[in-house]
Coordinates of C-alpha atoms and ligand atoms in Angstrom, one line a residue:
X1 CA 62.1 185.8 164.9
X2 CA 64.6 183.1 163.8
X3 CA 68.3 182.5 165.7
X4 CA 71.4 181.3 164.4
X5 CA 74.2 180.1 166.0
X6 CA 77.8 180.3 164.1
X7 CA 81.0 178.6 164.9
X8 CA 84.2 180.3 165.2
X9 CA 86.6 178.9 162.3
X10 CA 90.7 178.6 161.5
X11 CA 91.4 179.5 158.2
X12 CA 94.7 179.2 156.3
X13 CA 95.7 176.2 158.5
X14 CA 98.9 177.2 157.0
X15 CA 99.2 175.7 153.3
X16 CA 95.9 176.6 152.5
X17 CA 96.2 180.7 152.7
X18 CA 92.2 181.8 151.4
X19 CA 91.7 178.5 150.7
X20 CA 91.6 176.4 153.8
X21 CA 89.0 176.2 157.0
X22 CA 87.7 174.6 159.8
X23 CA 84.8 175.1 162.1
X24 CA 85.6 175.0 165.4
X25 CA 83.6 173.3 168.0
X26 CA 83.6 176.6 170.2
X27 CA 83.0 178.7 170.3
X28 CA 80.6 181.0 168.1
X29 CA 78.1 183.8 167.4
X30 CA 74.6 183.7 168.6
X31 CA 72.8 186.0 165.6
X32 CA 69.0 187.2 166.5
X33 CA 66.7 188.7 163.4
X34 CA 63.2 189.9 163.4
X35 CA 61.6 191.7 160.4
X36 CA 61.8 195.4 160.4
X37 CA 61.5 198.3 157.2
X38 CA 64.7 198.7 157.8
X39 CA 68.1 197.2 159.4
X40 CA 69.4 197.9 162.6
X41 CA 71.9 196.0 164.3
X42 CA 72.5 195.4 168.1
X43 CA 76.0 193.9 169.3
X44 CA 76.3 192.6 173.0
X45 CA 79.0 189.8 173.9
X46 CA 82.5 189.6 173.9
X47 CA 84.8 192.5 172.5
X48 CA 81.2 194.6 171.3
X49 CA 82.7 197.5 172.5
X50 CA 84.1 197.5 169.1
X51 CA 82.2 196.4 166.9
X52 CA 80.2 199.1 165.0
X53 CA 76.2 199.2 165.2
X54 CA 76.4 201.2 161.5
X55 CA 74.7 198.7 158.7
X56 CA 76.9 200.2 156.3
X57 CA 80.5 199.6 158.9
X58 CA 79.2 196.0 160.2
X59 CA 79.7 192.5 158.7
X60 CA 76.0 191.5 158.8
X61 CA 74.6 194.9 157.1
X62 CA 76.1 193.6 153.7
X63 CA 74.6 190.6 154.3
X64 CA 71.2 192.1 154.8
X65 CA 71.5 194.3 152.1
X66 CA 72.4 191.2 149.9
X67 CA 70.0 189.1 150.1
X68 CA 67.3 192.4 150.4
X69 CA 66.3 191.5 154.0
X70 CA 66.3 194.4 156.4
X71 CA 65.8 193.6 159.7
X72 CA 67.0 194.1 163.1
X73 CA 69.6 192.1 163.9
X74 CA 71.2 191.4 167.4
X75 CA 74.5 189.6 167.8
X76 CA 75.6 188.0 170.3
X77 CA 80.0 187.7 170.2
X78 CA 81.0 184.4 171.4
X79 CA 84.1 185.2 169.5
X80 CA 86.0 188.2 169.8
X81 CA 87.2 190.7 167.0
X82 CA 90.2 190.7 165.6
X83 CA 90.9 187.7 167.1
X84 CA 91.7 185.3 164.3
X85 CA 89.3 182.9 164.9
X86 CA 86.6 184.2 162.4
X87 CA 84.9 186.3 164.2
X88 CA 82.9 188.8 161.5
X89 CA 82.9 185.5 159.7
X90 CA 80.8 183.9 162.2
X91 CA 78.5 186.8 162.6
X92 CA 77.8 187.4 158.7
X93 CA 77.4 183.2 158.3
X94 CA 74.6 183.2 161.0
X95 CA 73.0 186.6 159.6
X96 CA 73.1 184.9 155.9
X97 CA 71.0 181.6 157.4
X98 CA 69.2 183.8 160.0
X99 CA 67.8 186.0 157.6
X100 CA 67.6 183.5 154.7
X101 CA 65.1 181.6 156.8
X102 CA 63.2 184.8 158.1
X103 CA 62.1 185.8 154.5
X104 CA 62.4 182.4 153.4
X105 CA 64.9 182.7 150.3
X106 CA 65.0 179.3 150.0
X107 CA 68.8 179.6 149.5
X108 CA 71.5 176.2 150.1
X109 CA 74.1 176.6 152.9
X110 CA 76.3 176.7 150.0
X111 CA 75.0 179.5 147.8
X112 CA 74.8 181.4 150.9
X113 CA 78.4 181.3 151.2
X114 CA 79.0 183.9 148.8
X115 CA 76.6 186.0 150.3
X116 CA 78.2 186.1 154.0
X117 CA 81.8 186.6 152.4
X118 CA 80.1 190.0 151.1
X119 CA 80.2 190.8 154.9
X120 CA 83.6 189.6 155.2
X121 CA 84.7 192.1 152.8
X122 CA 83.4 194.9 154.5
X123 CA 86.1 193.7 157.4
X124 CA 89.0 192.9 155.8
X125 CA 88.7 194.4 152.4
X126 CA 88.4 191.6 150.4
X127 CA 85.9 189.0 149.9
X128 CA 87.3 185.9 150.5
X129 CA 85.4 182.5 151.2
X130 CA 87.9 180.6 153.9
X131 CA 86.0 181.7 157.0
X132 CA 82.3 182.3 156.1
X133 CA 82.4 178.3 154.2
X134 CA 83.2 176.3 157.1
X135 CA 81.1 178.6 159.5
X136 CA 78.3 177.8 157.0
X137 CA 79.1 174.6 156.7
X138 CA 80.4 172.8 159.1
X139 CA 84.1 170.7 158.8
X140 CA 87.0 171.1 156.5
X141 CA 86.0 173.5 154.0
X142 CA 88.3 174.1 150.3
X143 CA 87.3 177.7 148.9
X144 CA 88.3 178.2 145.8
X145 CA 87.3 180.4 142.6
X146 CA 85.1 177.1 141.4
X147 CA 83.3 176.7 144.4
X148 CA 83.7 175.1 148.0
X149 CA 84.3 171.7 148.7
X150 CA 83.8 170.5 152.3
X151 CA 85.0 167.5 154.6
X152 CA 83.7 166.1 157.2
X153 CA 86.8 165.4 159.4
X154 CA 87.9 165.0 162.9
X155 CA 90.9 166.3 164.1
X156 CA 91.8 168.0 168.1
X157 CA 93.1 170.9 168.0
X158 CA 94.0 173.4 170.3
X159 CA 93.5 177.4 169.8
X160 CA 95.3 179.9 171.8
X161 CA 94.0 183.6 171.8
X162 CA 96.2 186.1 173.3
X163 CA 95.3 189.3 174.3
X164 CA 96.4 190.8 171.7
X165 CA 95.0 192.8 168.4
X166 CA 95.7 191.9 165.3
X167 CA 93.3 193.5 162.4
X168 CA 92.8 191.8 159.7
X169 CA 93.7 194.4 157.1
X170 CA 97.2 195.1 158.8
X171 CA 97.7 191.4 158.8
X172 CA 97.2 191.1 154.9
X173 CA 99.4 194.6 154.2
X174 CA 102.0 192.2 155.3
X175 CA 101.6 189.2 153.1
X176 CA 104.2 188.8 150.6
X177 CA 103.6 189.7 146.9
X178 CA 104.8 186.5 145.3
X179 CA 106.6 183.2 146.2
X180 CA 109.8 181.3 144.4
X181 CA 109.0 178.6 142.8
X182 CA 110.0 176.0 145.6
X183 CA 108.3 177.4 148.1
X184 CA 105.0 176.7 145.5
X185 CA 106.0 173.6 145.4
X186 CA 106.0 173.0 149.0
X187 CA 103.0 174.6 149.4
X188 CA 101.5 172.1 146.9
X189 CA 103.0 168.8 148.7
X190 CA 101.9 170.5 152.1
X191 CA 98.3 171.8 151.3
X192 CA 97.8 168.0 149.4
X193 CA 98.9 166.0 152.2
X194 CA 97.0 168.2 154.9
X195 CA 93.8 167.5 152.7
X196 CA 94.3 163.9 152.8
X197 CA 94.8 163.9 156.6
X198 CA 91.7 165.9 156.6
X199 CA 90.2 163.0 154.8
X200 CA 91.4 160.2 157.3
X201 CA 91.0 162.1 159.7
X202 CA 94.9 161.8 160.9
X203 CA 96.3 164.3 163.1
X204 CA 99.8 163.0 162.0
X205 CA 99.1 164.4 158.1
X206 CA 97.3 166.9 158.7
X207 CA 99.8 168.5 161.1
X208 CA 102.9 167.6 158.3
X209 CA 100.5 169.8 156.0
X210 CA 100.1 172.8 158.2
X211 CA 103.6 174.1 157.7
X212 CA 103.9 177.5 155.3
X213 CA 107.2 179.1 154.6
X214 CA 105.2 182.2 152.8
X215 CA 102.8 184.2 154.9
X216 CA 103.2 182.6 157.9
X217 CA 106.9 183.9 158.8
X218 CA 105.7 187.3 157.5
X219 CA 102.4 187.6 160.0
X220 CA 104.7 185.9 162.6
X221 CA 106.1 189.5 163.4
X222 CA 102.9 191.1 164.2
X223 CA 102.7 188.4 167.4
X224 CA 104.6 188.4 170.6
X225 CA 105.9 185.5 171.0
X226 CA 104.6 183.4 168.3
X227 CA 108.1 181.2 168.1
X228 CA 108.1 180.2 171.2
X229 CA 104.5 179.4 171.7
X230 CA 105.0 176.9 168.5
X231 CA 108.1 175.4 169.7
X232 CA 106.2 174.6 173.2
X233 CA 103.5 173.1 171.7
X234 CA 105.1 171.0 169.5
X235 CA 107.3 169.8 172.3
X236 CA 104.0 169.4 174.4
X237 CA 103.4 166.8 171.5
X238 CA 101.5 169.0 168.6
X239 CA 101.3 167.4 164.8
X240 CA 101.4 170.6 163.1
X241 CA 100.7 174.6 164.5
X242 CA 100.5 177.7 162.5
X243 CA 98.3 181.3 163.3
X244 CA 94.6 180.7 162.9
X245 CA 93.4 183.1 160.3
X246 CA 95.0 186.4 160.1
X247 CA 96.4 186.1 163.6
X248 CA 96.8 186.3 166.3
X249 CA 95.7 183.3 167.9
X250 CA 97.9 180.1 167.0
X251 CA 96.3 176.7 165.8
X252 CA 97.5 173.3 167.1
X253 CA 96.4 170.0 165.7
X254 CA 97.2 166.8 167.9
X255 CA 96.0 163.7 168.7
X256 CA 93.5 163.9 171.9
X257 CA 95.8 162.3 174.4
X258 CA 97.8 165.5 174.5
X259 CA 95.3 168.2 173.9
X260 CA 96.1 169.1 177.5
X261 CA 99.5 169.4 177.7
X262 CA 99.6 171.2 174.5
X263 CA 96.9 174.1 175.9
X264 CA 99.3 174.5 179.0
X265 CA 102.2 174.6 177.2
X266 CA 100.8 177.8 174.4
X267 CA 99.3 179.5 177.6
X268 CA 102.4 179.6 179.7
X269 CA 104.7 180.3 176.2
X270 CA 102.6 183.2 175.9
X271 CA 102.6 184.1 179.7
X272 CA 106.7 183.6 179.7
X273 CA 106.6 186.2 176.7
X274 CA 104.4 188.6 178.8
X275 CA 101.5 188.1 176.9
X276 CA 97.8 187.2 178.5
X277 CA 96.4 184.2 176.9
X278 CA 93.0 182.4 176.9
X279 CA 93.0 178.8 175.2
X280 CA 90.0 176.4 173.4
X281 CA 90.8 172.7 173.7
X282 CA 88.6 171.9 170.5
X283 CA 87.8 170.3 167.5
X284 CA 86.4 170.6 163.8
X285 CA 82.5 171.4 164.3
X286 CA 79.5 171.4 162.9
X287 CA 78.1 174.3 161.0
X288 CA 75.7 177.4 161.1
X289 CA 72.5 176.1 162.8
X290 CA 68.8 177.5 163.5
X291 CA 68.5 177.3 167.2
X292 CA 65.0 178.8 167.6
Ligands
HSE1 N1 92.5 184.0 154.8 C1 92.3 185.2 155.6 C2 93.6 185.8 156.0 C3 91.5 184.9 156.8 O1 94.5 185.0 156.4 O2 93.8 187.0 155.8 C4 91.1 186.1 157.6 O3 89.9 186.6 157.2

């Protein structure tokens, strides 16, 4: 028996659309394996309700099948679906170290990246790394086509979930085709300067490099009260704040001193626009670890 425990992540982080990631410090996925002829998969924890038990329909059954590991497989939800956070990402990075160490593959965190975005795809419909790299492996993680590139980094930030759905396949029907030629080159400035905050570890940068002005408006729509939620945290003192991942939770970097004030402020932006909310003071974590 071997369990894993996976952080929760923020992709995109604006500039960085399936690019960009961070593990969060909280919360995660507990994943459970033991050896069996075949797999079967168990889901208890928060949102289960809909996740599906099928191998073929859940995140971690690709990964099983991937690196030819069947086994039965409990997961424990720390993060909820469709949440924005990462959630199948966090269940398919623990399954890929989880099982990697039950049948001792022998694999790197970061050749097992590939092998938990398989899950991923079985989500969202596409395989990309931005989630399942930073769960893996901890920090600021760069996924590209080459490979993924990670820093360590330490930023606050402040995650505000709000109770409401947002799949990750409606959110990416919505993404724009292409993007004029100034708004590529203010992606470029924006992603480049959030990266070099990331490096230094400066809220101020890394918040200047968190603003998108191409799939951010568009997934903007699918969340009540997304404009007002951003204004209030930045006047609670935010650097930078954009939706974590596909939506809909919203991600604020700051500096610590006004992690606080900026967690109110999302919640009651959220409450003023009718909408439930649950917030994560946080920070950028470690990655995918064997607990037991
Ligand atoms: N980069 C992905 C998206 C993250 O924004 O659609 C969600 O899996």
């Amino acid at each position: 028996m071997v369990t894993v425990r996976a952080p929760a992540t923020s992709a995109n982080l604006g500039s960085g659309f399936d690019v960009f990631g961070v593990a969060l410090d909280r919360p995660a996925d507990v994943v459970r394996v033991r050896r069996a002829s075949e797999t079967t998969i168990e889901v208890t924890g928060a949102g289960s309700q809909f996740i599906p038990e099928d191998p073929d329909e859940n995140t971690v059954g690709a990964v099983a099948e991937a690196l030819d590991a069947p086994a039965h497989i409990h997961i424990d939800k720390g993060v909820r679906p469709a949440s924005g956070l990462g959630s199948s990402a966090a269940s398919a990075a623990a399954a890929a170290v989880a099982l990697d160490r039950l049948y001792d593959r022998g694999l790197s965190k970061k050749e097992l990246v590939p092998i938990a975005a398989k899950g991923e795809k079985v989500v969202s419909g596409d395989a990309h790394d931005d989630n399942v790299a930073p769960s893996i492996l901890g920090g600021f993680t760069i996924a590209t086509e080459g490979g993924v590139t990670k820093v360590d980094a330490d930023i606050p930030l402040v995650t505000c979930l709000p109770d409401i759905v947002v799949s990750t396949r409606d959110a990416r029907a919505v993404v724009p085709d292409g993007a004029r030629t100034a708004q590529v080159v203010k992606t470029v400035g924006n992603a480049a300067t959030l990266t070099t905050g990331m490096h230094r570890s400066d809220p101020d940068l890394v918040g200047r490099g968190m603003d998108d002005s191409v799939v951010t408006p568009a997934r903007a729509e699918l969340i009540t009260g997304y404009d007002a939620v951003r204004e209030a945290a930045f006047e609670a003192g935010a650097t930078g704040v954009t939706i974590s991942g596909a939506g809909p939770s919203v991600v604020a970097a700051c500096h610590e001193s006004d992690q606080r004030a900026i967690a109110t402020a999302m919640v009651e932006a959220f409450d003023d626009a009718g909408v439930e909310a649950r917030v994560y003071q946080t920070g950028i974590g470690r990655g995918a670890e064997v607990v037991d």
